[in-house]
Short mmCIF file of C-alpha atoms in Angstrom, two decimals:
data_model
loop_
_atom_site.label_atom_id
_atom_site.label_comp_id
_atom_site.label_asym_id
_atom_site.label_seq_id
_atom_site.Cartn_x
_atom_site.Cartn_y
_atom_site.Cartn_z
CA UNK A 1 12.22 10.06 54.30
CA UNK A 2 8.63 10.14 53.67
CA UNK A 3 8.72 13.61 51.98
CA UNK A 4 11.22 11.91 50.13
CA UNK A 5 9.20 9.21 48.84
CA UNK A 6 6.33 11.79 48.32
CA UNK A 7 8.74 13.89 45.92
CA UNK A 8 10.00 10.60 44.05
CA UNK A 9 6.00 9.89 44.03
CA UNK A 10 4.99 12.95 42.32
CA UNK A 11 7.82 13.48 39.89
CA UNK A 12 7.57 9.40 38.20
CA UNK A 13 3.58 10.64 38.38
CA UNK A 14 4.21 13.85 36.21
CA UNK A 15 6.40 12.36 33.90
CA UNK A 16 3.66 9.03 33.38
CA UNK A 17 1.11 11.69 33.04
CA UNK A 18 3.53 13.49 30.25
CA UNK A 19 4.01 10.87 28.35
CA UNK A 20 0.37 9.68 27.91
CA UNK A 21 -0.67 13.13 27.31
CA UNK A 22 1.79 13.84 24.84
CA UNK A 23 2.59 10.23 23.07
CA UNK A 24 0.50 7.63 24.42
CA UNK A 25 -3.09 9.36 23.80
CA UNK A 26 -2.14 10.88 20.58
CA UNK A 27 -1.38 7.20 19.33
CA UNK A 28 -4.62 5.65 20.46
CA UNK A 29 -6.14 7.78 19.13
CA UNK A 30 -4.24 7.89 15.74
CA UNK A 31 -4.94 4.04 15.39
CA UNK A 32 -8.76 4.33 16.62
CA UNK A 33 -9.65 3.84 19.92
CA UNK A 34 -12.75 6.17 20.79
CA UNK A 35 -13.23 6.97 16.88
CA UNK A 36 -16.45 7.19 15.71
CA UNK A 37 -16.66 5.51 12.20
CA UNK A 38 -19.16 7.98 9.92
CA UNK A 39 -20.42 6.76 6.75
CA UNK A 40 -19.18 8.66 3.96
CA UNK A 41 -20.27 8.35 0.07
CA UNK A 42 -21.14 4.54 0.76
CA UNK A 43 -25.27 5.24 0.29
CA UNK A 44 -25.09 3.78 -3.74
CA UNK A 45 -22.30 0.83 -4.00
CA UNK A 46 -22.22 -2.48 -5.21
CA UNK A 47 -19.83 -5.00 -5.04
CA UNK A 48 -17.89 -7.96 -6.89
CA UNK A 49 -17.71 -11.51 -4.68
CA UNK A 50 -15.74 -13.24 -7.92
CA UNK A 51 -12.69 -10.76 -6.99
CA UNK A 52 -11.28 -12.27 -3.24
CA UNK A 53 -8.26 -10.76 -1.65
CA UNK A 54 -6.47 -8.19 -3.92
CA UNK A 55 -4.01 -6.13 -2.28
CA UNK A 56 -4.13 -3.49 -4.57
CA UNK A 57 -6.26 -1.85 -7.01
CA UNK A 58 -4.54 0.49 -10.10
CA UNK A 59 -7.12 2.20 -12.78
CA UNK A 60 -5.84 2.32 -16.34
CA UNK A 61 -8.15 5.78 -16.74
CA UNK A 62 -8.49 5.97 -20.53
CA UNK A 63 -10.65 2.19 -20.25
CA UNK A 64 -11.94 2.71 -16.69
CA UNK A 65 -10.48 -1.11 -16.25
CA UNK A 66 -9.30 -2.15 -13.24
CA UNK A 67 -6.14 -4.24 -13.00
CA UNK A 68 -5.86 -5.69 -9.24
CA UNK A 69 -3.23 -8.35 -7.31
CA UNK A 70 -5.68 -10.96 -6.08
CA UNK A 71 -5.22 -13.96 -3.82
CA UNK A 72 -7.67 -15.67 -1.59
CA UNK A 73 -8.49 -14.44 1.81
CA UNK A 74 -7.29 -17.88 3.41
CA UNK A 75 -4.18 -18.10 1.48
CA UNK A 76 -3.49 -14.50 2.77
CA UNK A 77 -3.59 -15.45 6.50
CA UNK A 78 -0.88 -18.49 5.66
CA UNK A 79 1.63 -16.05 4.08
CA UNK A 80 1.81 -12.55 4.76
CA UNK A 81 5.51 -11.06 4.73
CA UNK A 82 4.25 -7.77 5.75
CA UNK A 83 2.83 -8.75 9.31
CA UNK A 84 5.55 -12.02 9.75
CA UNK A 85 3.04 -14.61 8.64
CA UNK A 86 4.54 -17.41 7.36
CA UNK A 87 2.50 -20.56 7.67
CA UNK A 88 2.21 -21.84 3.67
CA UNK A 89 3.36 -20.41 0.39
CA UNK A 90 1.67 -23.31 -1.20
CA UNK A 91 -0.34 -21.03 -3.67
CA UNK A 92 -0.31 -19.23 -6.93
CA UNK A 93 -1.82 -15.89 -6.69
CA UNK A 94 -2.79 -13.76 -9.97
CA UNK A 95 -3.85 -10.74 -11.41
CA UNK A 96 -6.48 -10.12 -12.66
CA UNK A 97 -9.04 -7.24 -14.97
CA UNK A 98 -12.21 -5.79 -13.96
CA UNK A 99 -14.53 -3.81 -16.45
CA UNK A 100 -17.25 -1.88 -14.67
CA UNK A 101 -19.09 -1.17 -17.85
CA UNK A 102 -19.35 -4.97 -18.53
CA UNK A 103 -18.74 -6.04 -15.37
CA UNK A 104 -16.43 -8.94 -16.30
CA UNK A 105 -13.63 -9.96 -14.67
CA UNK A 106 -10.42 -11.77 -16.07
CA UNK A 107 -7.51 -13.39 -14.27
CA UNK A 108 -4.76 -12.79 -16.28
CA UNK A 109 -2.43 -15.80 -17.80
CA UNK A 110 1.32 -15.68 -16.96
CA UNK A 111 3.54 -16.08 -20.18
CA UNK A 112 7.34 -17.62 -20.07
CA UNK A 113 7.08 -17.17 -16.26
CA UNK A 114 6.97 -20.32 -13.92
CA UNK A 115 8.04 -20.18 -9.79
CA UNK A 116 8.57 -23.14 -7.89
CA UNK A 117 8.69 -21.19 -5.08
CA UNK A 118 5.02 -19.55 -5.13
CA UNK A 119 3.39 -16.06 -6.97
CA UNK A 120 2.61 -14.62 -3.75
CA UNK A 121 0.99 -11.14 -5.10
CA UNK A 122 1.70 -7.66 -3.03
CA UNK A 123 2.15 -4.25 -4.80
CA UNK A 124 1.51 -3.51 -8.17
CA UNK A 125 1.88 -0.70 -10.43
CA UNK A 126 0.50 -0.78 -14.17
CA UNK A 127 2.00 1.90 -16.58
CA UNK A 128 1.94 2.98 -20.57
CA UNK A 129 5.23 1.87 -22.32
CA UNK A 130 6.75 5.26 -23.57
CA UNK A 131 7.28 3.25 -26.41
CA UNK A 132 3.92 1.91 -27.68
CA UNK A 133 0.92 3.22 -25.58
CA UNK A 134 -1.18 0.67 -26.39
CA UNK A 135 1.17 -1.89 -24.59
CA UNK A 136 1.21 -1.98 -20.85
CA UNK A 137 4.53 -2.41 -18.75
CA UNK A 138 3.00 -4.23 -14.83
CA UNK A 139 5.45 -3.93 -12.16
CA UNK A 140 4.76 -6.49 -9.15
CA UNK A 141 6.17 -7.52 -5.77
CA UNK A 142 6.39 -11.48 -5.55
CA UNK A 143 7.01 -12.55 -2.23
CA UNK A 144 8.61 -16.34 -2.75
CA UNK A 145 9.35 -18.83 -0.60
CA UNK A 146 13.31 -19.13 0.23
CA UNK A 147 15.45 -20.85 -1.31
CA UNK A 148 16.74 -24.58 -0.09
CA UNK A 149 13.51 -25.11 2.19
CA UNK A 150 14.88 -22.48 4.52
CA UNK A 151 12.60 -21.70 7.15
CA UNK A 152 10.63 -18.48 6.49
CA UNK A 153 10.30 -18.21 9.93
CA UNK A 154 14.04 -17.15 10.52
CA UNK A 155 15.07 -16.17 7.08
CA UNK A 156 11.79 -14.42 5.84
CA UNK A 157 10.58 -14.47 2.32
CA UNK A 158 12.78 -14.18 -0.88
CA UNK A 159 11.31 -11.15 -2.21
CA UNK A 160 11.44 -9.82 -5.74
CA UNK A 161 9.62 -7.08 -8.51
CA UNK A 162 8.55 -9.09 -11.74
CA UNK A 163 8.17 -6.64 -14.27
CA UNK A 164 5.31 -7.77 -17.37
CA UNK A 165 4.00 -6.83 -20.13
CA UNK A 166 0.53 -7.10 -21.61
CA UNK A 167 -1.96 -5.09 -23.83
CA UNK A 168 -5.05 -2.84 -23.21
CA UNK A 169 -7.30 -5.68 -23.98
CA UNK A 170 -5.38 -8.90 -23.69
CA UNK A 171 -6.25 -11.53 -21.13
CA UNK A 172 -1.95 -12.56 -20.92
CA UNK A 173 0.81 -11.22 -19.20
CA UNK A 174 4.35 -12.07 -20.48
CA UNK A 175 6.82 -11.71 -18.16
CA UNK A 176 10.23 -9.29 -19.28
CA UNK A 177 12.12 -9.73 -15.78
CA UNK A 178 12.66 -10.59 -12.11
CA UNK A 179 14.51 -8.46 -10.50
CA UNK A 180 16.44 -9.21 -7.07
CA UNK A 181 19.11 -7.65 -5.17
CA UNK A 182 19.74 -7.30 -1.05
CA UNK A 183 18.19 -3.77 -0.62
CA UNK A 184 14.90 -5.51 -1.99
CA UNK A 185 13.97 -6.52 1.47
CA UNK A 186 10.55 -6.03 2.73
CA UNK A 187 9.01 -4.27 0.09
CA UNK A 188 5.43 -3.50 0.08
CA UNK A 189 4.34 -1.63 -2.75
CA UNK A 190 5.65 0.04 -6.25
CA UNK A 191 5.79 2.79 -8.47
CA UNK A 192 7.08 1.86 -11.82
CA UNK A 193 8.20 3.89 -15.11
CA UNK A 194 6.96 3.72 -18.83
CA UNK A 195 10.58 2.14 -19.73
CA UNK A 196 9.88 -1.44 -18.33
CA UNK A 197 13.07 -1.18 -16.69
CA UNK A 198 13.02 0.93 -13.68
CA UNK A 199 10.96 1.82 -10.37
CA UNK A 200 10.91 3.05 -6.66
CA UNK A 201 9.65 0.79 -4.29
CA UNK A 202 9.13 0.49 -0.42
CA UNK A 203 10.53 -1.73 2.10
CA UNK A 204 7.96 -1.60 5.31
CA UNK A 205 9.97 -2.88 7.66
CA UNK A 206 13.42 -1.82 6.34
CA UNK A 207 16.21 -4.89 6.13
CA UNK A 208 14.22 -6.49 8.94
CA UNK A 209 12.66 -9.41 7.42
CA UNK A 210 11.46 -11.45 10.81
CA UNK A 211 11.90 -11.53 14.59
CA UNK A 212 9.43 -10.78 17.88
CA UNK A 213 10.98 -7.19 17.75
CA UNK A 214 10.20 -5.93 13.99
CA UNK A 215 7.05 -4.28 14.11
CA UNK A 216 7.85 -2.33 17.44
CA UNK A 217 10.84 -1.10 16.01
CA UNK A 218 8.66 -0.06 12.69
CA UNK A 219 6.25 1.67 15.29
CA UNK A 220 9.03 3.87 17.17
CA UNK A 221 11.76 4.31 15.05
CA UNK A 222 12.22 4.95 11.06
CA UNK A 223 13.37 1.68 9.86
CA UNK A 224 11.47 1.43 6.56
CA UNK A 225 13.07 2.72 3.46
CA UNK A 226 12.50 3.46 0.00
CA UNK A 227 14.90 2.01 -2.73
CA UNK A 228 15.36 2.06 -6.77
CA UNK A 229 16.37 -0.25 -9.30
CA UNK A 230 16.67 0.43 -13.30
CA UNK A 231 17.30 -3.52 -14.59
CA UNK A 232 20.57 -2.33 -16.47
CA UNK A 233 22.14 0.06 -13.57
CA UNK A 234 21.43 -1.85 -10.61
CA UNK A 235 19.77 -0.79 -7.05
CA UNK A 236 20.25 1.29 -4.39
CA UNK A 237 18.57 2.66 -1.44
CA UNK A 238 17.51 6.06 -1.92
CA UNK A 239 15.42 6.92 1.24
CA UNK A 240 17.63 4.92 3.86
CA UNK A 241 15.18 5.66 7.33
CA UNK A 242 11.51 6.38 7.16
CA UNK A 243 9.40 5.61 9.42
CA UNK A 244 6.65 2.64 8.76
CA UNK A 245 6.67 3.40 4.91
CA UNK A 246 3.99 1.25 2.92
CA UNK A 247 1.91 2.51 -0.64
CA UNK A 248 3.87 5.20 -2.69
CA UNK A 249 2.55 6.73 -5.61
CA UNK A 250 4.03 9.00 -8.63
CA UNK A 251 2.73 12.27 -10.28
CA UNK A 252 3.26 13.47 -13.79
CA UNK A 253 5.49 16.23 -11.95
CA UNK A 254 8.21 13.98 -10.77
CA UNK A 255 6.71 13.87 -7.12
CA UNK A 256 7.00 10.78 -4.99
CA UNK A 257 4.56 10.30 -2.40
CA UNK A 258 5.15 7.72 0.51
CA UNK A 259 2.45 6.55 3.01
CA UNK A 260 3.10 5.66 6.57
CA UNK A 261 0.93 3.43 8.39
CA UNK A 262 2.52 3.78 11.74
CA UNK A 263 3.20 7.46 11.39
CA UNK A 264 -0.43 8.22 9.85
CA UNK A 265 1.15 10.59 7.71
CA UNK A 266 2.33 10.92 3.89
CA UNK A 267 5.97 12.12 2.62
CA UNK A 268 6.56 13.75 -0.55
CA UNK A 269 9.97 13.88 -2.28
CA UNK A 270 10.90 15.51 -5.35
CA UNK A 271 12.43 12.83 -8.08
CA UNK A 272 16.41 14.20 -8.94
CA UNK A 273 18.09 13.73 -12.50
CA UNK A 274 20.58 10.77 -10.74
CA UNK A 275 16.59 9.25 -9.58
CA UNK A 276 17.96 10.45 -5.45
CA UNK A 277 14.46 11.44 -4.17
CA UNK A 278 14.42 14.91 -1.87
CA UNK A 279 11.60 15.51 0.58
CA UNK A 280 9.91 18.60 0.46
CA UNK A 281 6.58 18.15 2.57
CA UNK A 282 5.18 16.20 4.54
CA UNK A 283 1.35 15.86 5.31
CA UNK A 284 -0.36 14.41 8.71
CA UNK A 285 -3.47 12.17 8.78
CA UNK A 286 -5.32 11.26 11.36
CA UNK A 287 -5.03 7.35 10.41
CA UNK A 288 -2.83 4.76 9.37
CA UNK A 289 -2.81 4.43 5.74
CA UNK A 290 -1.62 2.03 3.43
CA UNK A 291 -1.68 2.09 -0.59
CA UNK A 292 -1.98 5.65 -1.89
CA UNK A 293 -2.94 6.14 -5.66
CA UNK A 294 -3.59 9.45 -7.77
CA UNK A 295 -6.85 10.40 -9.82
CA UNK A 296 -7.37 12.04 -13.04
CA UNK A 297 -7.78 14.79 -11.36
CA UNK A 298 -4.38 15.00 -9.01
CA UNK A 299 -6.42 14.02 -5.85
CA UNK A 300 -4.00 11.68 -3.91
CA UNK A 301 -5.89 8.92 -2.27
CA UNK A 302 -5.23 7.00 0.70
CA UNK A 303 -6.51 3.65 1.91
CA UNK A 304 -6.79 4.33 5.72
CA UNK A 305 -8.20 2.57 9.15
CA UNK A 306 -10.18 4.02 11.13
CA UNK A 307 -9.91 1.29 13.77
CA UNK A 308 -6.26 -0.16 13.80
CA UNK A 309 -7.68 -3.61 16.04
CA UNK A 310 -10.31 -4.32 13.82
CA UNK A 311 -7.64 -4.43 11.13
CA UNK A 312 -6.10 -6.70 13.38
CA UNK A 313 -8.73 -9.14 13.92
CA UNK A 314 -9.93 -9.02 10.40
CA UNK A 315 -5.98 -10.49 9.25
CA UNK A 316 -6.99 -13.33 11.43
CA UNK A 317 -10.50 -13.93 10.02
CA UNK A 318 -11.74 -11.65 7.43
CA UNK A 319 -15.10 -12.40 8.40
CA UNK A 320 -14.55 -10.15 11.11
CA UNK A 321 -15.75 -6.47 9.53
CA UNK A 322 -12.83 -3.69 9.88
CA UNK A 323 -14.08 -0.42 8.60
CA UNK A 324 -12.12 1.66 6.03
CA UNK A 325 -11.76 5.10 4.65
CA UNK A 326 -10.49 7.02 1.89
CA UNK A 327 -8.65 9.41 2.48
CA UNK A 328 -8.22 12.68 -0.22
CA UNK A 329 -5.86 14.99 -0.31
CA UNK A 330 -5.43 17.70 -1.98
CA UNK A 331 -3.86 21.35 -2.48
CA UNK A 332 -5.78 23.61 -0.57
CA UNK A 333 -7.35 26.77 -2.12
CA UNK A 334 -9.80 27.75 0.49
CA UNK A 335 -9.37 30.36 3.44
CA UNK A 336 -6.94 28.05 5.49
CA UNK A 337 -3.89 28.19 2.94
CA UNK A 338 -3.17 31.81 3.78
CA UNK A 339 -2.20 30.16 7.16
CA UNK A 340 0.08 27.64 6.08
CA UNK A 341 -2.19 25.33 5.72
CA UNK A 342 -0.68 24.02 2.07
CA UNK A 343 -3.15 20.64 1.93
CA UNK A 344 -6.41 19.85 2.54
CA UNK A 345 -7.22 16.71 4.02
CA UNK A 346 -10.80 14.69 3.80
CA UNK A 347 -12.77 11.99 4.35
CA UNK A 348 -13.66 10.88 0.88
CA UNK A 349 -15.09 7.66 1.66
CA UNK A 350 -15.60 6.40 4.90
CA UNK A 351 -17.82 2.44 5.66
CA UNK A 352 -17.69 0.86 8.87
CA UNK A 353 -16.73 -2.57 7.14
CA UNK A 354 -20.30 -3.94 5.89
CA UNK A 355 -19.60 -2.71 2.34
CA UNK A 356 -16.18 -2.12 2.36
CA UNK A 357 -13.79 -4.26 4.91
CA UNK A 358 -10.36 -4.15 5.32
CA UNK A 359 -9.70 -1.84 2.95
CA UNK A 360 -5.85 -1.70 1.88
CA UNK A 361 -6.19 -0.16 -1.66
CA UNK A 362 -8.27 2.79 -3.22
CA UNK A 363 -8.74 4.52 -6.44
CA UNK A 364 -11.31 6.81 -7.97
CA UNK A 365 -12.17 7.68 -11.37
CA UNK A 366 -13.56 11.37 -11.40
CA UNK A 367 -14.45 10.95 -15.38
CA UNK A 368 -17.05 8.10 -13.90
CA UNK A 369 -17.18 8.87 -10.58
CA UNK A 370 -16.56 5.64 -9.08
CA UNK A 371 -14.69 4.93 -6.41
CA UNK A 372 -13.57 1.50 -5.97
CA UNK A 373 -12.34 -0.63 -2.61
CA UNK A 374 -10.49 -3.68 -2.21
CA UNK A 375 -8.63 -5.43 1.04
CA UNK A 376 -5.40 -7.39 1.12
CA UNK A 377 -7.96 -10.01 3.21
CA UNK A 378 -11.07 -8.51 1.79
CA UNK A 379 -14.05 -10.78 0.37
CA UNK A 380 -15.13 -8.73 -2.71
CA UNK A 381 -14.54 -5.42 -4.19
CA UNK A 382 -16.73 -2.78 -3.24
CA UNK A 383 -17.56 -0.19 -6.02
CA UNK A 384 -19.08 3.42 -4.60
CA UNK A 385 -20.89 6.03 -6.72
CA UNK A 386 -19.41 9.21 -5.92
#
């Protein structure tokens, strides 16, 4: 019997000792835990305490201007779809320019657009109409309130893309359309197209829109997806599973790229003529990441964490410092791609949250070498000579 027991001993023993070596361990380390945060082109940066909370950050590279989805950090903490916050949405949030050559910033002034139900800014993409180039089409993720004073906190928020449109150098925004349908879900963050009509966008948490279980089933399993709409043809889901999707960004090329935070990784799919996306790599980080954006250049940037429970703490007062990288990627051409190696991945920024905390959004301009920082939580945007 004892022998027995001994066996039964040593056998649940191996198989614990499996399963930290080969999941357990790689994950805590993937989200942090023994990391050693390394400061990385954050010795000449500056930052902006007039721009509080904006999610994301998208260059319009011929001006240099920023456009960004701003809040305020404590509205943030009261309503926060992505992490199942839903205290308050009491609050109009905005949009909003920044000019590093002037340094001025302007919140932008919504045009035949009124919500009773809250702007509750997310993801944001700003393109040039194929039409006019000096007009602007701005694609954004409104999480509302639900309708009929449902509870949030068993129906989640009533999520939507308004699509705008605005000029280089006006201070408006006149809204075109709201789209809704069911397979716009969760959704985090957008690509849009020069059309004003259509755009991919992803849902982080898949249909899942509250409940205790959510975010562990997000962690384990792929139950994010990736959808698109055009405003005359409707929406569909065209990436049904992914696992933990959150920023996606477009290149010229038709390529989709999709960020996981969970997975620490980044998909790319090719775009089809019916607008079906089909994956054809996939790259692995060594952090979570959230928004991704492209430079001038074709550098894909990601806005990563370096230490996943300082992220955490920071959601719950963004006083508390959570240090941030950026993350480059790009096609390698040194020794390693003659061994498969098809992408090289950097540290192109790296802060350990004194300049730069919380960091949820990147972009750099290579033509002014700036790279700029911002936080979904964040007090200012942080602005890095590089």
């Amino acid at each position: 019997m004892a022998g027995t027991l001994t066996t039964i001993f040593v056998l649940i023993l191996a198989i614990a000792i499996g399963i930290y070596q080969f999941y357990v361990s790689p994950l805590l380390a993937r989200h942090g835990y023994g990391r050693i945060v390394e400061p990385v082109g954050n010795s000449d940066c500056s930052t902006v305490p007039e721009l509080k909370a904006c999610e994301k950050i998208v260059l319009h590279e011929p001006t240099g201007v920023l456009y960004l989805a701003c809040s305020t950090p404590g509205n943030r903490l009261k309503w926060i779809p992505a992490i199942d916050a839903y205290e308050e949405n009491a609050h109009d949030d905005y949009v909003a320019t920044y000019d590093p050559s002037t340094g001025k910033v302007t919140p932008l002034q919504f045009e035949n657009f009124e919500s009773d139900r809250g702007f509750s800014s997310h993801g944001m993409d700003v393109v040039p109409s194929t039409a006019n180039r000096d007009e602007l089409f701005v694609y954004l993720i409104n999480h509302r309130s639900p309708l009929d004073g449902k509870n949030p906190k068993l129906v989640g928020a009533d999520s939507v893309i308004e699509i705008f449109k605005t000029r280089v150098t006006s201070n408006s925004l006149v809204h075109v359309a709201t789209v809704q349908h069911p397979v716009i879900s969760t959704p985090n963050d957008l690509v849009g197209y020069g059309d004003g009509k259509s755009f991919y966008f992803t849902n982080d948490h898949g249909s899942l829109k509250t409940g205790a279980l959510r975010d562990l089933k997000n962690v384990v399993s792929s139950v994010a997806s990736v959808g698109y709409c055009h405003t005359e043809e409707g929406c569909s889901l065209v990436v049904p599973r992914i696992h933990a999707a959150n920023g996606i960004a477009k290149a010229p090329n038709n390529t989709i790229y999709v960020a996981s935070t969970a997975g620490a990784s980044v998909s790319v799919f090719e775009r089809q003529e019916d607008s079906s996306l089909v994956l054809t790599d996939f790259i692995q980080v060594d952090v979570p990441l959230d928004n991704l954006s492209l430079d001038a250049n074709g550098a894909l940037w990601g806005a990563g964490f370096p230490k996943s429970s300082a992220m955490m703490n920071h959601m719950k007062d963004p006083s508390f410092p959570s240090p941030s990288r950026g993350v480059k990627i790009t096609i390698n051409t040194g020794p390693g791609s003659f061994y498969g190696e098809k992408y090289k991945v950097e540290k192109g920024f790296e802060d350990d949250g004194t300049i730069a905390s919380g960091t949820t959004t990147i972009a750099y301009d290579p033509l002014r070498r700036r790279l700029f920082a911002h936080g979904l939580a964040a007090n200012s945007l942080a602005i890095c000579k590089i």
